[in-house]
PDB file of C-alpha atoms in Angstrom:
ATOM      1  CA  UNK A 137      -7.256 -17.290 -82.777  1.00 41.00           C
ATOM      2  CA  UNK A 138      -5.968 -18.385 -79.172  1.00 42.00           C
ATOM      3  CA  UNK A 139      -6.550 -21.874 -78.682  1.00 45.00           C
ATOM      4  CA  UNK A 140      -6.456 -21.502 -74.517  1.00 47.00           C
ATOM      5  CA  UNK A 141      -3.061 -23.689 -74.965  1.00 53.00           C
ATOM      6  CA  UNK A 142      -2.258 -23.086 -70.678  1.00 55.00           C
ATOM      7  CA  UNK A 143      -5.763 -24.372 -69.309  1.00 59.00           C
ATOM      8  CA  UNK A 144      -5.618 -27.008 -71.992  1.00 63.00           C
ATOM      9  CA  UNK A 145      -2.495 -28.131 -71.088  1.00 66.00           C
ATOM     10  CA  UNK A 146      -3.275 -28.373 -67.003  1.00 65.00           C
ATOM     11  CA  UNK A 147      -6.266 -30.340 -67.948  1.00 66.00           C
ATOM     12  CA  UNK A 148      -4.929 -32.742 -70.314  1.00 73.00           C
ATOM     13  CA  UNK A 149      -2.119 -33.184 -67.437  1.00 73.00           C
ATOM     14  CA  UNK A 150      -4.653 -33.977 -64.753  1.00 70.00           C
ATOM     15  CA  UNK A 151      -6.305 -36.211 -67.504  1.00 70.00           C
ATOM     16  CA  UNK A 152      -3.194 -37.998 -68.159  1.00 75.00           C
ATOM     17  CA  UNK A 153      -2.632 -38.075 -63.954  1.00 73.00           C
ATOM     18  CA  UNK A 154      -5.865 -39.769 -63.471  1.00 69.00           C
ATOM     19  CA  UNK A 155      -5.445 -42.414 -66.246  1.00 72.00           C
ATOM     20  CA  UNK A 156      -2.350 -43.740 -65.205  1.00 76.00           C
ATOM     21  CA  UNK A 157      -3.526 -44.260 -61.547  1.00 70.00           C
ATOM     22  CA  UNK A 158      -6.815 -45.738 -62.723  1.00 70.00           C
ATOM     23  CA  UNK A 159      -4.601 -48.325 -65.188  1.00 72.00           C
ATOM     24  CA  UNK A 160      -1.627 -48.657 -62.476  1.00 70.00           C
ATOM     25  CA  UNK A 161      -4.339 -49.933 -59.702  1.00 67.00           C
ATOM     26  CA  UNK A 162      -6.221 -52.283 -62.414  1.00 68.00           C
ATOM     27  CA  UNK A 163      -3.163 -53.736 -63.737  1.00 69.00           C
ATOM     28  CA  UNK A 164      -2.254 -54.403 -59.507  1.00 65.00           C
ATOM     29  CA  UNK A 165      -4.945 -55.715 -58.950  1.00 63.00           C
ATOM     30  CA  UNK A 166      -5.251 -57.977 -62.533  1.00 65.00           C
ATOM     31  CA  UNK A 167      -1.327 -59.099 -61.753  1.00 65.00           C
ATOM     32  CA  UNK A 168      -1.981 -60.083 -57.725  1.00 60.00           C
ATOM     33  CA  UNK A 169      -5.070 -62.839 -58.794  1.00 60.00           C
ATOM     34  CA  UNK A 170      -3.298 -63.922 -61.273  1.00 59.00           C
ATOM     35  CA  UNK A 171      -0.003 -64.457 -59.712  1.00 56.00           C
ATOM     36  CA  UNK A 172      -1.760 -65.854 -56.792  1.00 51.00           C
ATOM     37  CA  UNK A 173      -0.874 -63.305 -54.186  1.00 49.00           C
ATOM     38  CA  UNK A 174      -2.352 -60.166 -52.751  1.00 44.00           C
ATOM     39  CA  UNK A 175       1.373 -58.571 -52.488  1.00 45.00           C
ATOM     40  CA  UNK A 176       0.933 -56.470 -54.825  1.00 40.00           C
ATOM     41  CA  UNK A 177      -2.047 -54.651 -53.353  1.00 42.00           C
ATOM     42  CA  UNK A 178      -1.782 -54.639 -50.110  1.00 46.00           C
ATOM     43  CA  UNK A 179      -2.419 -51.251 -49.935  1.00 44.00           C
ATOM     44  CA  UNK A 180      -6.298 -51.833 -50.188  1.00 45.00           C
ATOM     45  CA  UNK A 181      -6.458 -54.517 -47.289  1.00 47.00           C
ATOM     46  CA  UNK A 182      -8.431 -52.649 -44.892  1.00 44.00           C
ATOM     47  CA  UNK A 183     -11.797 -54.678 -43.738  1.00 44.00           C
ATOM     48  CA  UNK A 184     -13.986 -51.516 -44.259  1.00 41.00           C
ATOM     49  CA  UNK A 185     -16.812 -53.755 -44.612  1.00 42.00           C
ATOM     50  CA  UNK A 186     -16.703 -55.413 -41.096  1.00 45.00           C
ATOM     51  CA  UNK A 187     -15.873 -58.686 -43.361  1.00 43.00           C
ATOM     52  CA  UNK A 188     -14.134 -61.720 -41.871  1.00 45.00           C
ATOM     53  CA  UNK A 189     -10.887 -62.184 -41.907  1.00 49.00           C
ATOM     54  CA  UNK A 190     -10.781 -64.820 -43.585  1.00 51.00           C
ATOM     55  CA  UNK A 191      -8.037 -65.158 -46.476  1.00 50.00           C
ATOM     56  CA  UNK A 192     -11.029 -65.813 -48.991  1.00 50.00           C
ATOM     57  CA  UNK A 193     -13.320 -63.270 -47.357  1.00 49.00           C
ATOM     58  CA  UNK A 194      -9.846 -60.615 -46.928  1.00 49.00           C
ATOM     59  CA  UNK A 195      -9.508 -60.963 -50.526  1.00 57.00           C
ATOM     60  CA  UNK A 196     -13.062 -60.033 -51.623  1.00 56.00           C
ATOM     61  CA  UNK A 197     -12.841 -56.906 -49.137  1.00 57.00           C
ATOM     62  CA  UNK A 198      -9.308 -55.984 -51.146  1.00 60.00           C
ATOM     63  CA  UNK A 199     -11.055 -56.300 -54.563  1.00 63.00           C
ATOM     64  CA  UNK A 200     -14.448 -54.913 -53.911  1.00 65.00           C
ATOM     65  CA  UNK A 201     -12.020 -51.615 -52.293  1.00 65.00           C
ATOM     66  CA  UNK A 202     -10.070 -51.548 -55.078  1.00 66.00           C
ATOM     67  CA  UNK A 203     -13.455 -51.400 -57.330  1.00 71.00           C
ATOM     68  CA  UNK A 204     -15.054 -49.089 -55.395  1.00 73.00           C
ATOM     69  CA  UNK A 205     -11.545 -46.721 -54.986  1.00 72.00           C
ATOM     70  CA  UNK A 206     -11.376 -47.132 -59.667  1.00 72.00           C
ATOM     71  CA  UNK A 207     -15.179 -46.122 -59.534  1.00 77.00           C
ATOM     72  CA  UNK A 208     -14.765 -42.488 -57.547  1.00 74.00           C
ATOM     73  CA  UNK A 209     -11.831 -42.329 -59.607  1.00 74.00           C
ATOM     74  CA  UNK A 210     -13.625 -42.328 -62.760  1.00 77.00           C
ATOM     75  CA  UNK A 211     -16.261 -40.626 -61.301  1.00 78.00           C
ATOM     76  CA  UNK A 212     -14.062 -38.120 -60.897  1.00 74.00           C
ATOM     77  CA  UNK A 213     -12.164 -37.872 -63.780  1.00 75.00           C
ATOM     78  CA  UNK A 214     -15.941 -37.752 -65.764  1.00 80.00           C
ATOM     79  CA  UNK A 215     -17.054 -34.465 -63.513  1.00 78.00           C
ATOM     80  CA  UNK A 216     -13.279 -32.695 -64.234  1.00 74.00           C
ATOM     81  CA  UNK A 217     -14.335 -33.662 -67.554  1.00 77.00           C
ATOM     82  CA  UNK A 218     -18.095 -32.247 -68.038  1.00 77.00           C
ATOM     83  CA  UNK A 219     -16.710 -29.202 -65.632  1.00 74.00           C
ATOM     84  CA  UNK A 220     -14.053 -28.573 -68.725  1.00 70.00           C
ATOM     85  CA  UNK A 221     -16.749 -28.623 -70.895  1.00 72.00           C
ATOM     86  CA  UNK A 222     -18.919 -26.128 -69.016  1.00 68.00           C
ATOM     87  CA  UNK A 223     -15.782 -23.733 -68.972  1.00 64.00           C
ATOM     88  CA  UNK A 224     -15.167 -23.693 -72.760  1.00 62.00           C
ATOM     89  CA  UNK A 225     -18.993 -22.882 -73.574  1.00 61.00           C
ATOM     90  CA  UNK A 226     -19.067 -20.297 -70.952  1.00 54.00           C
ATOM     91  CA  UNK A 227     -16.067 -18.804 -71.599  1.00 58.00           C
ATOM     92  CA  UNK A 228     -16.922 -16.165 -74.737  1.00 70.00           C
ATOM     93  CA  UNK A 229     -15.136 -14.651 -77.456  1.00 76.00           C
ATOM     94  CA  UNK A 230     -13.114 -11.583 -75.213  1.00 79.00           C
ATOM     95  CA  UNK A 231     -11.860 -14.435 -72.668  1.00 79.00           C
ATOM     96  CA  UNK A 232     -10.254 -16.691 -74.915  1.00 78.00           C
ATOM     97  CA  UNK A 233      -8.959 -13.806 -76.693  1.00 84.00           C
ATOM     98  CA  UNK A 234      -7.078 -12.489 -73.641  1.00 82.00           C
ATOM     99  CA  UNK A 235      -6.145 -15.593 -73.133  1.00 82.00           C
ATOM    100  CA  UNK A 236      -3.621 -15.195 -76.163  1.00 86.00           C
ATOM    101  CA  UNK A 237      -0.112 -16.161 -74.608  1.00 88.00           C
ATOM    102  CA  UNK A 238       3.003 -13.538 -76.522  1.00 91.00           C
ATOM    103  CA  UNK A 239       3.825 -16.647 -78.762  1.00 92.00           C
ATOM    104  CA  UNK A 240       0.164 -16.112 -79.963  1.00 92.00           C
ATOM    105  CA  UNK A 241       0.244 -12.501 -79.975  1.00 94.00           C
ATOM    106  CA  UNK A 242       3.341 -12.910 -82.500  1.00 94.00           C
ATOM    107  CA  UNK A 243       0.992 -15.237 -84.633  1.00 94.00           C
ATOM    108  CA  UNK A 244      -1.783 -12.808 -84.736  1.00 94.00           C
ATOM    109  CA  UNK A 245      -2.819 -10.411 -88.104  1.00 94.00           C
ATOM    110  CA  UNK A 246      -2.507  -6.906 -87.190  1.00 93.00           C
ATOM    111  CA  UNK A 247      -6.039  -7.038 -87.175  1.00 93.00           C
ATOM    112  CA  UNK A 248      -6.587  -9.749 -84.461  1.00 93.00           C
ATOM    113  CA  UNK A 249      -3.853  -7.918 -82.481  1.00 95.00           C
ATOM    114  CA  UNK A 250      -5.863  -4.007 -82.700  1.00 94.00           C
ATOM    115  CA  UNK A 251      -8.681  -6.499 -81.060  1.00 93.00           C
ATOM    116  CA  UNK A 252      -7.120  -8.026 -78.599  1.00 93.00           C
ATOM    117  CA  UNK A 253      -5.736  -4.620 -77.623  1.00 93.00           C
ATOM    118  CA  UNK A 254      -9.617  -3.060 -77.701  1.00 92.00           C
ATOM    119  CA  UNK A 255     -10.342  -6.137 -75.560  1.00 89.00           C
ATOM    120  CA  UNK A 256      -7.767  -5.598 -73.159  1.00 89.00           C
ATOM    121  CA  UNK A 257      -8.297  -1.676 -72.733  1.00 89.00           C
ATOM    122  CA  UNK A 258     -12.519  -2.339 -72.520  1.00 87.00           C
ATOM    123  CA  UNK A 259     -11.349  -4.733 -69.512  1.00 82.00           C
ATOM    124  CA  UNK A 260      -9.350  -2.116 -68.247  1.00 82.00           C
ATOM    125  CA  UNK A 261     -12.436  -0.418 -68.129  1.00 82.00           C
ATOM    126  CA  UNK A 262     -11.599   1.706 -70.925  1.00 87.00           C
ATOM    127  CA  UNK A 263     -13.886   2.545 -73.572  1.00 91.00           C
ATOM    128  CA  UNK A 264     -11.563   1.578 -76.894  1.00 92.00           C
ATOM    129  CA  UNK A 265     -12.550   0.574 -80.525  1.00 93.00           C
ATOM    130  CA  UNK A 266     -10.070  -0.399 -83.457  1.00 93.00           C
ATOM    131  CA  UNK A 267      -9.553   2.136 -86.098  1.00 90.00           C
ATOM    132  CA  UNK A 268      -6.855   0.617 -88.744  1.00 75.00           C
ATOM    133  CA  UNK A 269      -7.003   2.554 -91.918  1.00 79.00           C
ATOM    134  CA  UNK A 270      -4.447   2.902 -94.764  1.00 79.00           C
ATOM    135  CA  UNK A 271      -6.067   6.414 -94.661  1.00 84.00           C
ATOM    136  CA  UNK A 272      -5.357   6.707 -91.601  1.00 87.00           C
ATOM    137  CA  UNK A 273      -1.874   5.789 -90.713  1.00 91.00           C
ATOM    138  CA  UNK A 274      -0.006   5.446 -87.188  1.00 93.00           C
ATOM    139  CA  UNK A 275      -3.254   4.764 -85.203  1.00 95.00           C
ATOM    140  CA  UNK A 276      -4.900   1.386 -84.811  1.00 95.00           C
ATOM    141  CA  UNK A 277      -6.956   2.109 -81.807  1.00 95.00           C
ATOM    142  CA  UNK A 278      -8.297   4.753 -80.096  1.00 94.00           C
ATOM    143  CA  UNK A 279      -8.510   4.383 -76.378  1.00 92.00           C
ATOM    144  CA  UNK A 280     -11.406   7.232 -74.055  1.00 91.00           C
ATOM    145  CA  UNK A 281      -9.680   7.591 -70.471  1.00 82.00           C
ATOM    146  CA  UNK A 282     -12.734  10.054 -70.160  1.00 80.00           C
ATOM    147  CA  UNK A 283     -15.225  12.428 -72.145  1.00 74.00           C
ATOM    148  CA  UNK A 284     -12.483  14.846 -72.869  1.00 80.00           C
ATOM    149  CA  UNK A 285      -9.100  12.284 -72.907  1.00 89.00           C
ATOM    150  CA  UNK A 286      -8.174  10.773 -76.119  1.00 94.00           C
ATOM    151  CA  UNK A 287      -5.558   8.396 -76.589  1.00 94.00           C
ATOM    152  CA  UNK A 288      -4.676   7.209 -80.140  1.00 96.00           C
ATOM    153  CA  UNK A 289      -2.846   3.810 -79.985  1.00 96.00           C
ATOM    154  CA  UNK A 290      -0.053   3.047 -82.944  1.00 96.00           C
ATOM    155  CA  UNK A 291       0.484  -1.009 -82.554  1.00 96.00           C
ATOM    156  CA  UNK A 292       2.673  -2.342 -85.165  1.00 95.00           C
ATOM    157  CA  UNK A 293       3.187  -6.355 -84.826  1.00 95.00           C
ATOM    158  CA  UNK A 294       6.705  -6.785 -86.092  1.00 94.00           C
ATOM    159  CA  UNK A 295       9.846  -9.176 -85.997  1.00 92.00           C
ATOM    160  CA  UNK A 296      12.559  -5.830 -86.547  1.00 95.00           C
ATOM    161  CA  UNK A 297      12.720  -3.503 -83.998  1.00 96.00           C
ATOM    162  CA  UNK A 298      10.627  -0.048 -84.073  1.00 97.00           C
ATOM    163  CA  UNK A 299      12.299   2.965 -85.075  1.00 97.00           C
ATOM    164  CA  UNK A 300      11.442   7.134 -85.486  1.00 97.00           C
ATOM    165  CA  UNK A 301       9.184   6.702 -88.034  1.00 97.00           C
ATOM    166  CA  UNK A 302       6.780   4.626 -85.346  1.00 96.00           C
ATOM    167  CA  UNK A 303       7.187   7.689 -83.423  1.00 97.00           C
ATOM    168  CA  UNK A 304       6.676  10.280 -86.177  1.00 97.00           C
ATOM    169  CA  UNK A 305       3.520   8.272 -87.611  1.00 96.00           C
ATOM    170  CA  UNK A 306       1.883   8.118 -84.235  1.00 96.00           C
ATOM    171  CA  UNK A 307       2.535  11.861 -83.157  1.00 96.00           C
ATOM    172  CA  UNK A 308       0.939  12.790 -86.566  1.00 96.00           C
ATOM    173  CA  UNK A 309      -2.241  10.596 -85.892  1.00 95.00           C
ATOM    174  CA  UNK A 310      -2.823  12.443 -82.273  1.00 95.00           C
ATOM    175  CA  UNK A 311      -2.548  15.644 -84.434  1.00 95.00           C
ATOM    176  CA  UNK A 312      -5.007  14.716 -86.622  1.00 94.00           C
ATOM    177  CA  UNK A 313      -7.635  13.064 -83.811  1.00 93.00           C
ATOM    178  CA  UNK A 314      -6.945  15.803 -81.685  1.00 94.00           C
ATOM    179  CA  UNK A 315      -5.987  13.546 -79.072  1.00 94.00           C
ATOM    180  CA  UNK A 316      -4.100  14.203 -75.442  1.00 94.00           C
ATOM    181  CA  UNK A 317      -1.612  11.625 -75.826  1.00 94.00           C
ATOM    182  CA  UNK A 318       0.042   8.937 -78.156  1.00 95.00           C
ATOM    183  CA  UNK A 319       1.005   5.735 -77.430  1.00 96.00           C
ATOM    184  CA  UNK A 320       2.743   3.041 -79.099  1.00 97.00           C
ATOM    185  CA  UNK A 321       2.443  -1.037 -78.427  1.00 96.00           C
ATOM    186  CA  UNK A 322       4.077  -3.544 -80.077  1.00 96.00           C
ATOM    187  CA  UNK A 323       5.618  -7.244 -79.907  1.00 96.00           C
ATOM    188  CA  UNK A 324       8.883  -6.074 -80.521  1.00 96.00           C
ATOM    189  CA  UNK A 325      11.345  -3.830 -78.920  1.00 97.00           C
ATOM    190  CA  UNK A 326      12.309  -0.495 -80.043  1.00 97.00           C
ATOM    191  CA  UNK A 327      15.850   0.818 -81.038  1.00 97.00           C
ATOM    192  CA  UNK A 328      17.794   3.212 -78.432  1.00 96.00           C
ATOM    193  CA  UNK A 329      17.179   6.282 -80.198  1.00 97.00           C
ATOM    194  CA  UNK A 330      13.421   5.816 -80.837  1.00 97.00           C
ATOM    195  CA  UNK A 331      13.075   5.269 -76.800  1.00 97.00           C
ATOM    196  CA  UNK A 332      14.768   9.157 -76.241  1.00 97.00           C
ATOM    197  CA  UNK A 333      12.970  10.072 -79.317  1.00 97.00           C
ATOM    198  CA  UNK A 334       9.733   9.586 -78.205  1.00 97.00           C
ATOM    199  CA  UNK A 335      10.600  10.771 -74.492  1.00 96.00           C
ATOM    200  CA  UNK A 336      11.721  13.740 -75.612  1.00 96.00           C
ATOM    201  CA  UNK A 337       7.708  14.052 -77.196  1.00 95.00           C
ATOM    202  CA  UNK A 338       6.021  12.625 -74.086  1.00 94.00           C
ATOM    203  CA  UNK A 339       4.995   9.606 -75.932  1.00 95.00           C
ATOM    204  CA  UNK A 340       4.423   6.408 -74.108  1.00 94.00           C
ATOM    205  CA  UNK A 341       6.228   3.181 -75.425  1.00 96.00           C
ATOM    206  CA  UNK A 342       5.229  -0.581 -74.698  1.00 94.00           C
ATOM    207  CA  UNK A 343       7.800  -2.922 -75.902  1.00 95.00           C
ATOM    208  CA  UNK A 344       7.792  -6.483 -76.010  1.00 95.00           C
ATOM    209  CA  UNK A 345       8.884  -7.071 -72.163  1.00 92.00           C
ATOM    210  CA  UNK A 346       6.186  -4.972 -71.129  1.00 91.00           C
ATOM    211  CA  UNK A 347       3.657  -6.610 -73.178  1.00 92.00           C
ATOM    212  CA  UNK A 348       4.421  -9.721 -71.730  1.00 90.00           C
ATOM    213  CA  UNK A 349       3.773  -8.653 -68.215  1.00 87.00           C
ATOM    214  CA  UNK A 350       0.254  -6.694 -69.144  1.00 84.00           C
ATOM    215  CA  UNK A 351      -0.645 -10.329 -70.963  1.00 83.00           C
ATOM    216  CA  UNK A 352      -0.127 -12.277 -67.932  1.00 80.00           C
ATOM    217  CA  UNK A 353      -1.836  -9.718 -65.710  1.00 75.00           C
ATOM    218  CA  UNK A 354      -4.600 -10.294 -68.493  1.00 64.00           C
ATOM    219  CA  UNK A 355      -4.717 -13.955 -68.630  1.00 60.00           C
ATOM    220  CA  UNK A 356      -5.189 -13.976 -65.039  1.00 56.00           C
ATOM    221  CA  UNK A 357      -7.998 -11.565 -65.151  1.00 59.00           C
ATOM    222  CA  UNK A 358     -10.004 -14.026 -67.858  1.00 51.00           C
ATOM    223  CA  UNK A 359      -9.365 -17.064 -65.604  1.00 47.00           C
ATOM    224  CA  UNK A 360     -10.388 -15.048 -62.133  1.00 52.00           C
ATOM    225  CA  UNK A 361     -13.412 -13.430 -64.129  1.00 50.00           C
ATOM    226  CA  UNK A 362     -14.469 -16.746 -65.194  1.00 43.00           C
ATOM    227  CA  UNK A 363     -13.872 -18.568 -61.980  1.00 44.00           C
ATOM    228  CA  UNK A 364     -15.939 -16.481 -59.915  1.00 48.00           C
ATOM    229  CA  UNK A 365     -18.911 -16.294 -62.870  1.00 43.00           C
ATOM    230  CA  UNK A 366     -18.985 -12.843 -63.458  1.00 45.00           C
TER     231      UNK A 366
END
């Protein structure tokens, strides 16, 4: 399964961000009353407070800043916290699955990858279901454009490119659904004859290059679907 490696990554980042500012202005502010100067942050010496200026009363107004500056930034770090929370309950099963980056997609069972595609094509606004069958070779989904428009899908995950017999395979599974069109996706590319091959029989190809553009179109989707709560 995808483990939403991108978003995790930003937020761990921001995380990471926070905490060192947070430890950077403690350890400044530990170091300058220790040392015996206010040097270090001098930064925070604005008399918000209406405080004398007094060097005794200047340094409580730098301190009680500094305390007060830590504080929202904790605060803040807590909400960006409970707000990544919120987004991992609320984002279901076809998000995170779309999510799925082409290193994932690689990773995936040819099962998980006829779902992701059924996923994809349903968010498309597609009507799609997975149909894998030894008994039913060179179709693993079949995609409705309409009532009357059948597409059967071939999608082989491999690491060796696709040859004729991807081509052959799928053509015989449109025979047999009685479908309009064939198509075939995959993670890998396909050799030069297969691509005149299957031109030659009006067959649609989606190679590895083009897979990776439809899965960042995708990914984008999920996070814009998500951000605006629909």
């Amino acid at each position: 399964m995808p483990n939403n490696s991108k978003r995790d990554k930003k937020f761990i980042t921001g995380v990471v961000f926070f905490g060192i500012v947070i430890v950077m202005t403690l350890w400044a502010v530990i170091s300058s009353y220790v040392g015996g100067t206010l040097g270090s942050t001098e930064v925070f010496n604005f008399d918000f407070f209406g405080l004398s200026q007094d060097p005794e009363d200047h340094s409580f107004t730098t301190l009680f800043t500094t305390l007060i500056i830590i504080a929202a930034l904790v605060l803040f770090l807590m909400l960006g916290v409970k707000q990544w929370r919120d987004d991992k309950k609320t984002m279901n099963h076809d998000d995170q699955l779309l999510e799925s980056d082409i290193s994932e997609i690689d990773e995936m069972t040819q099962e998980e990858f006829d779902e992701y595609l059924v996923v994809l094509f349903k968010r498309m606004g597609y009507r799609s279901e997975a149909v894998s069958s030894p008994s039913d070779p060179g179709v693993d989904v079949l995609l409705y454009r309409d009532t009357n428009d059948l597409v059967v899908v071939y999608a082989p995950l491999s690491k060796e490119r696709i040859g004729n017999e991807a081509v052959d395979a799928a053509l015989d599974a449109m025979k047999r659904h009685k479908a309009q069109a064939a198509w075939i996706i995959t993670n890998s590319r396909f050799e030069k004859k297969t691509i005149r091959y299957a031109k030659d029989n009006k067959l649609r190809l989606v190679d590895r290059k083009i897979l990776m553009n439809i899965v960042d179109r995708a990914t984008r989707t999920a996070i814009d679907r998500l951000a605006s709560g629909r």
